[in-house]
Amino acid sequence: QVQLVESGGGLVQAGGSLRLSCAASGSIVTINTMGWYRQAPGKQRELVAAIISGITPNYADSVKGRFTIFRDNAKNTMSLQMNSLKPEDTAVYYCYADIRSYGSRSAYWGQGTQVTVSS
């Protein structure tokens, strides 16, 4: 069984910073893509940033230059450093991972963490 656990959300003023973390645990053989998605009220879930081991990360245009995704393959962890936050970044942020376990490969999601940016 595989589990993704997120941490680090909260309330911050515009212009501030937050760091989100995600840890994968369980019967993991390899992790392919890891990423962060977000969903604001009344909107569809959207990709924020994604990283495949050894490949340049991919970012949504709206966060380029402000957010940075990190990955530690040895620890099966990932983080998202969010700087210069804007009210429009307010959303529930979800960790995502494409994981190969013993005999299967599936997509997994974290429980979500709320990020609120006040103006």
mmCIF file with all atom_site columns, C-alpha atoms in Angstrom:
data_model
loop_
_atom_site.group_PDB
_atom_site.id
_atom_site.type_symbol
_atom_site.label_atom_id
_atom_site.label_alt_id
_atom_site.label_comp_id
_atom_site.label_asym_id
_atom_site.label_entity_id
_atom_site.label_seq_id
_atom_site.pdbx_PDB_ins_code
_atom_site.Cartn_x
_atom_site.Cartn_y
_atom_site.Cartn_z
_atom_site.occupancy
_atom_site.B_iso_or_equiv
_atom_site.pdbx_formal_charge
_atom_site.auth_seq_id
_atom_site.auth_comp_id
_atom_site.auth_asym_id
_atom_site.auth_atom_id
_atom_site.pdbx_PDB_model_num
ATOM 1   C CA . GLN A 1 1   ? 0.000   0.000  0.000   1.00 0.00 ? 1   GLN A CA 1
ATOM 2   C CA . VAL A 1 2   ? 1.269   3.465  -0.955  1.00 0.00 ? 2   VAL A CA 1
ATOM 3   C CA . GLN A 1 3   ? 0.491   6.697  0.808   1.00 0.00 ? 3   GLN A CA 1
ATOM 4   C CA . LEU A 1 4   ? 1.260   10.368 0.097   1.00 0.00 ? 4   LEU A CA 1
ATOM 5   C CA . VAL A 1 5   ? 1.271   12.736 3.047   1.00 0.00 ? 5   VAL A CA 1
ATOM 6   C CA . GLU A 1 6   ? 1.398   16.493 2.602   1.00 0.00 ? 6   GLU A CA 1
ATOM 7   C CA . SER A 1 7   ? 2.283   19.265 4.996   1.00 0.00 ? 7   SER A CA 1
ATOM 8   C CA . GLY A 1 8   ? 3.029   22.962 5.037   1.00 0.00 ? 8   GLY A CA 1
ATOM 9   C CA . GLY A 1 9   ? -0.098  24.808 3.982   1.00 0.00 ? 9   GLY A CA 1
ATOM 10  C CA . GLY A 1 10  ? -1.456  27.812 5.809   1.00 0.00 ? 10  GLY A CA 1
ATOM 11  C CA . LEU A 1 11  ? -2.385  31.466 5.716   1.00 0.00 ? 11  LEU A CA 1
ATOM 12  C CA . VAL A 1 12  ? 0.059   34.071 4.432   1.00 0.00 ? 12  VAL A CA 1
ATOM 13  C CA . GLN A 1 13  ? -0.114  37.659 3.271   1.00 0.00 ? 13  GLN A CA 1
ATOM 14  C CA . ALA A 1 14  ? 0.414   38.585 -0.357  1.00 0.00 ? 14  ALA A CA 1
ATOM 15  C CA . GLY A 1 15  ? 4.113   38.721 -1.156  1.00 0.00 ? 15  GLY A CA 1
ATOM 16  C CA . GLY A 1 16  ? 4.926   36.099 1.455   1.00 0.00 ? 16  GLY A CA 1
ATOM 17  C CA . SER A 1 17  ? 6.286   32.574 1.141   1.00 0.00 ? 17  SER A CA 1
ATOM 18  C CA . LEU A 1 18  ? 5.247   29.053 2.025   1.00 0.00 ? 18  LEU A CA 1
ATOM 19  C CA . ARG A 1 19  ? 6.847   25.675 1.528   1.00 0.00 ? 19  ARG A CA 1
ATOM 20  C CA . LEU A 1 20  ? 4.781   22.553 0.913   1.00 0.00 ? 20  LEU A CA 1
ATOM 21  C CA . SER A 1 21  ? 6.160   19.067 1.448   1.00 0.00 ? 21  SER A CA 1
ATOM 22  C CA . CYS A 1 22  ? 5.032   15.637 0.310   1.00 0.00 ? 22  CYS A CA 1
ATOM 23  C CA . ALA A 1 23  ? 6.338   12.268 1.463   1.00 0.00 ? 23  ALA A CA 1
ATOM 24  C CA . ALA A 1 24  ? 5.586   8.972  -0.242  1.00 0.00 ? 24  ALA A CA 1
ATOM 25  C CA . SER A 1 25  ? 5.712   5.755  1.745   1.00 0.00 ? 25  SER A CA 1
ATOM 26  C CA . GLY A 1 26  ? 4.775   2.108  1.372   1.00 0.00 ? 26  GLY A CA 1
ATOM 27  C CA . SER A 1 27  ? 5.593   -0.565 -1.169  1.00 0.00 ? 27  SER A CA 1
ATOM 28  C CA . ILE A 1 28  ? 7.448   1.632  -3.653  1.00 0.00 ? 28  ILE A CA 1
ATOM 29  C CA . VAL A 1 29  ? 9.736   0.303  -6.355  1.00 0.00 ? 29  VAL A CA 1
ATOM 30  C CA . THR A 1 30  ? 10.196  3.509  -8.351  1.00 0.00 ? 30  THR A CA 1
ATOM 31  C CA . ILE A 1 31  ? 8.528   6.905  -8.600  1.00 0.00 ? 31  ILE A CA 1
ATOM 32  C CA . ASN A 1 32  ? 8.195   8.395  -12.049 1.00 0.00 ? 32  ASN A CA 1
ATOM 33  C CA . THR A 1 33  ? 6.527   11.799 -12.192 1.00 0.00 ? 33  THR A CA 1
ATOM 34  C CA . MET A 1 34  ? 5.861   13.757 -9.015  1.00 0.00 ? 34  MET A CA 1
ATOM 35  C CA . GLY A 1 35  ? 3.972   16.995 -9.014  1.00 0.00 ? 35  GLY A CA 1
ATOM 36  C CA . TRP A 1 36  ? 1.676   19.506 -7.389  1.00 0.00 ? 36  TRP A CA 1
ATOM 37  C CA . TYR A 1 37  ? -1.830  20.368 -8.499  1.00 0.00 ? 37  TYR A CA 1
ATOM 38  C CA . ARG A 1 38  ? -4.206  22.927 -7.039  1.00 0.00 ? 38  ARG A CA 1
ATOM 39  C CA . GLN A 1 39  ? -7.912  23.509 -7.032  1.00 0.00 ? 39  GLN A CA 1
ATOM 40  C CA . ALA A 1 40  ? -9.534  26.811 -6.188  1.00 0.00 ? 40  ALA A CA 1
ATOM 41  C CA . PRO A 1 41  ? -13.252 27.056 -5.298  1.00 0.00 ? 41  PRO A CA 1
ATOM 42  C CA . GLY A 1 42  ? -15.389 26.732 -8.399  1.00 0.00 ? 42  GLY A CA 1
ATOM 43  C CA . LYS A 1 43  ? -12.440 25.916 -10.628 1.00 0.00 ? 43  LYS A CA 1
ATOM 44  C CA . GLN A 1 44  ? -10.949 22.776 -12.108 1.00 0.00 ? 44  GLN A CA 1
ATOM 45  C CA . ARG A 1 45  ? -7.864  21.168 -10.658 1.00 0.00 ? 45  ARG A CA 1
ATOM 46  C CA . GLU A 1 46  ? -4.780  22.464 -12.476 1.00 0.00 ? 46  GLU A CA 1
ATOM 47  C CA . LEU A 1 47  ? -1.149  21.473 -12.684 1.00 0.00 ? 47  LEU A CA 1
ATOM 48  C CA . VAL A 1 48  ? 1.190   23.766 -10.774 1.00 0.00 ? 48  VAL A CA 1
ATOM 49  C CA . ALA A 1 49  ? 4.534   22.011 -11.200 1.00 0.00 ? 49  ALA A CA 1
ATOM 50  C CA . ALA A 1 50  ? 5.824   18.570 -12.051 1.00 0.00 ? 50  ALA A CA 1
ATOM 51  C CA . ILE A 1 51  ? 9.199   16.883 -12.012 1.00 0.00 ? 51  ILE A CA 1
ATOM 52  C CA . ILE A 1 52  ? 10.528  13.680 -13.522 1.00 0.00 ? 52  ILE A CA 1
ATOM 53  C CA . SER A 1 53  ? 13.814  12.508 -12.085 1.00 0.00 ? 53  SER A CA 1
ATOM 54  C CA . GLY A 1 54  ? 16.703  13.868 -14.128 1.00 0.00 ? 54  GLY A CA 1
ATOM 55  C CA . ILE A 1 55  ? 14.532  16.126 -16.280 1.00 0.00 ? 55  ILE A CA 1
ATOM 56  C CA . THR A 1 56  ? 13.946  19.877 -16.046 1.00 0.00 ? 56  THR A CA 1
ATOM 57  C CA . PRO A 1 57  ? 10.800  20.618 -14.024 1.00 0.00 ? 57  PRO A CA 1
ATOM 58  C CA . ASN A 1 58  ? 7.659   21.856 -15.709 1.00 0.00 ? 58  ASN A CA 1
ATOM 59  C CA . TYR A 1 59  ? 5.708   24.840 -14.292 1.00 0.00 ? 59  TYR A CA 1
ATOM 60  C CA . ALA A 1 60  ? 2.398   26.477 -14.995 1.00 0.00 ? 60  ALA A CA 1
ATOM 61  C CA . ASP A 1 61  ? 2.901   29.885 -16.605 1.00 0.00 ? 61  ASP A CA 1
ATOM 62  C CA . SER A 1 62  ? 1.158   31.540 -13.672 1.00 0.00 ? 62  SER A CA 1
ATOM 63  C CA . VAL A 1 63  ? 3.824   30.380 -11.188 1.00 0.00 ? 63  VAL A CA 1
ATOM 64  C CA . LYS A 1 64  ? 7.017   30.512 -13.256 1.00 0.00 ? 64  LYS A CA 1
ATOM 65  C CA . GLY A 1 65  ? 9.717   32.479 -11.499 1.00 0.00 ? 65  GLY A CA 1
ATOM 66  C CA . ARG A 1 66  ? 7.880   32.333 -8.169  1.00 0.00 ? 66  ARG A CA 1
ATOM 67  C CA . PHE A 1 67  ? 7.553   28.626 -7.368  1.00 0.00 ? 67  PHE A CA 1
ATOM 68  C CA . THR A 1 68  ? 10.298  26.003 -7.303  1.00 0.00 ? 68  THR A CA 1
ATOM 69  C CA . ILE A 1 69  ? 9.783   22.249 -7.086  1.00 0.00 ? 69  ILE A CA 1
ATOM 70  C CA . PHE A 1 70  ? 12.359  20.023 -5.411  1.00 0.00 ? 70  PHE A CA 1
ATOM 71  C CA . ARG A 1 71  ? 12.627  16.262 -5.260  1.00 0.00 ? 71  ARG A CA 1
ATOM 72  C CA . ASP A 1 72  ? 14.711  13.905 -3.130  1.00 0.00 ? 72  ASP A CA 1
ATOM 73  C CA . ASN A 1 73  ? 14.679  10.510 -4.816  1.00 0.00 ? 73  ASN A CA 1
ATOM 74  C CA . ALA A 1 74  ? 16.512  8.785  -1.967  1.00 0.00 ? 74  ALA A CA 1
ATOM 75  C CA . LYS A 1 75  ? 13.830  9.818  0.524   1.00 0.00 ? 75  LYS A CA 1
ATOM 76  C CA . ASN A 1 76  ? 10.818  9.697  -1.822  1.00 0.00 ? 76  ASN A CA 1
ATOM 77  C CA . THR A 1 77  ? 9.964   13.260 -0.919  1.00 0.00 ? 77  THR A CA 1
ATOM 78  C CA . MET A 1 78  ? 9.080   16.384 -2.830  1.00 0.00 ? 78  MET A CA 1
ATOM 79  C CA . SER A 1 79  ? 8.579   20.004 -1.865  1.00 0.00 ? 79  SER A CA 1
ATOM 80  C CA . LEU A 1 80  ? 7.267   23.186 -3.415  1.00 0.00 ? 80  LEU A CA 1
ATOM 81  C CA . GLN A 1 81  ? 8.795   26.505 -2.432  1.00 0.00 ? 81  GLN A CA 1
ATOM 82  C CA . MET A 1 82  ? 6.281   29.258 -3.110  1.00 0.00 ? 82  MET A CA 1
ATOM 83  C CA . ASN A 1 83  ? 7.511   32.844 -3.084  1.00 0.00 ? 83  ASN A CA 1
ATOM 84  C CA . SER A 1 84  ? 5.850   36.153 -3.926  1.00 0.00 ? 84  SER A CA 1
ATOM 85  C CA . LEU A 1 85  ? 2.467   34.614 -3.261  1.00 0.00 ? 85  LEU A CA 1
ATOM 86  C CA . LYS A 1 86  ? -0.625  36.262 -4.702  1.00 0.00 ? 86  LYS A CA 1
ATOM 87  C CA . PRO A 1 87  ? -4.281  36.048 -3.635  1.00 0.00 ? 87  PRO A CA 1
ATOM 88  C CA . GLU A 1 88  ? -4.976  34.088 -6.827  1.00 0.00 ? 88  GLU A CA 1
ATOM 89  C CA . ASP A 1 89  ? -2.680  31.336 -5.547  1.00 0.00 ? 89  ASP A CA 1
ATOM 90  C CA . THR A 1 90  ? -5.299  30.546 -2.904  1.00 0.00 ? 90  THR A CA 1
ATOM 91  C CA . ALA A 1 91  ? -6.383  26.934 -3.370  1.00 0.00 ? 91  ALA A CA 1
ATOM 92  C CA . VAL A 1 92  ? -6.152  23.424 -2.014  1.00 0.00 ? 92  VAL A CA 1
ATOM 93  C CA . TYR A 1 93  ? -2.830  22.000 -3.134  1.00 0.00 ? 93  TYR A CA 1
ATOM 94  C CA . TYR A 1 94  ? -2.501  18.287 -3.884  1.00 0.00 ? 94  TYR A CA 1
ATOM 95  C CA . CYS A 1 95  ? 0.605   16.185 -4.137  1.00 0.00 ? 95  CYS A CA 1
ATOM 96  C CA . TYR A 1 96  ? 0.643   13.684 -7.006  1.00 0.00 ? 96  TYR A CA 1
ATOM 97  C CA . ALA A 1 97  ? 2.935   10.776 -7.803  1.00 0.00 ? 97  ALA A CA 1
ATOM 98  C CA . ASP A 1 98  ? 3.100   8.122  -10.507 1.00 0.00 ? 98  ASP A CA 1
ATOM 99  C CA . ILE A 1 99  ? 4.399   5.135  -8.572  1.00 0.00 ? 99  ILE A CA 1
ATOM 100 C CA . ARG A 1 100 ? 5.419   1.634  -9.521  1.00 0.00 ? 100 ARG A CA 1
ATOM 101 C CA . SER A 1 101 ? 4.798   -0.844 -6.742  1.00 0.00 ? 101 SER A CA 1
ATOM 102 C CA . TYR A 1 102 ? 5.399   -4.591 -6.796  1.00 0.00 ? 102 TYR A CA 1
ATOM 103 C CA . GLY A 1 103 ? 3.360   -5.770 -9.760  1.00 0.00 ? 103 GLY A CA 1
ATOM 104 C CA . SER A 1 104 ? 1.492   -2.549 -10.515 1.00 0.00 ? 104 SER A CA 1
ATOM 105 C CA . ARG A 1 105 ? 1.798   1.100  -11.483 1.00 0.00 ? 105 ARG A CA 1
ATOM 106 C CA . SER A 1 106 ? -0.705  3.701  -10.334 1.00 0.00 ? 106 SER A CA 1
ATOM 107 C CA . ALA A 1 107 ? -1.293  7.387  -9.736  1.00 0.00 ? 107 ALA A CA 1
ATOM 108 C CA . TYR A 1 108 ? -1.566  8.473  -6.128  1.00 0.00 ? 108 TYR A CA 1
ATOM 109 C CA . TRP A 1 109 ? -2.820  11.693 -4.548  1.00 0.00 ? 109 TRP A CA 1
ATOM 110 C CA . GLY A 1 110 ? -2.274  13.314 -1.204  1.00 0.00 ? 110 GLY A CA 1
ATOM 111 C CA . GLN A 1 111 ? -5.127  14.492 0.983   1.00 0.00 ? 111 GLN A CA 1
ATOM 112 C CA . GLY A 1 112 ? -4.681  18.132 0.029   1.00 0.00 ? 112 GLY A CA 1
ATOM 113 C CA . THR A 1 113 ? -3.450  21.122 2.009   1.00 0.00 ? 113 THR A CA 1
ATOM 114 C CA . GLN A 1 114 ? -5.068  24.551 2.080   1.00 0.00 ? 114 GLN A CA 1
ATOM 115 C CA . VAL A 1 115 ? -3.066  27.590 1.021   1.00 0.00 ? 115 VAL A CA 1
ATOM 116 C CA . THR A 1 116 ? -4.720  30.948 1.624   1.00 0.00 ? 116 THR A CA 1
ATOM 117 C CA . VAL A 1 117 ? -3.110  34.207 0.505   1.00 0.00 ? 117 VAL A CA 1
ATOM 118 C CA . SER A 1 118 ? -4.660  37.374 1.876   1.00 0.00 ? 118 SER A CA 1
ATOM 119 C CA . SER A 1 119 ? -4.456  40.696 0.074   1.00 0.00 ? 119 SER A CA 1
#
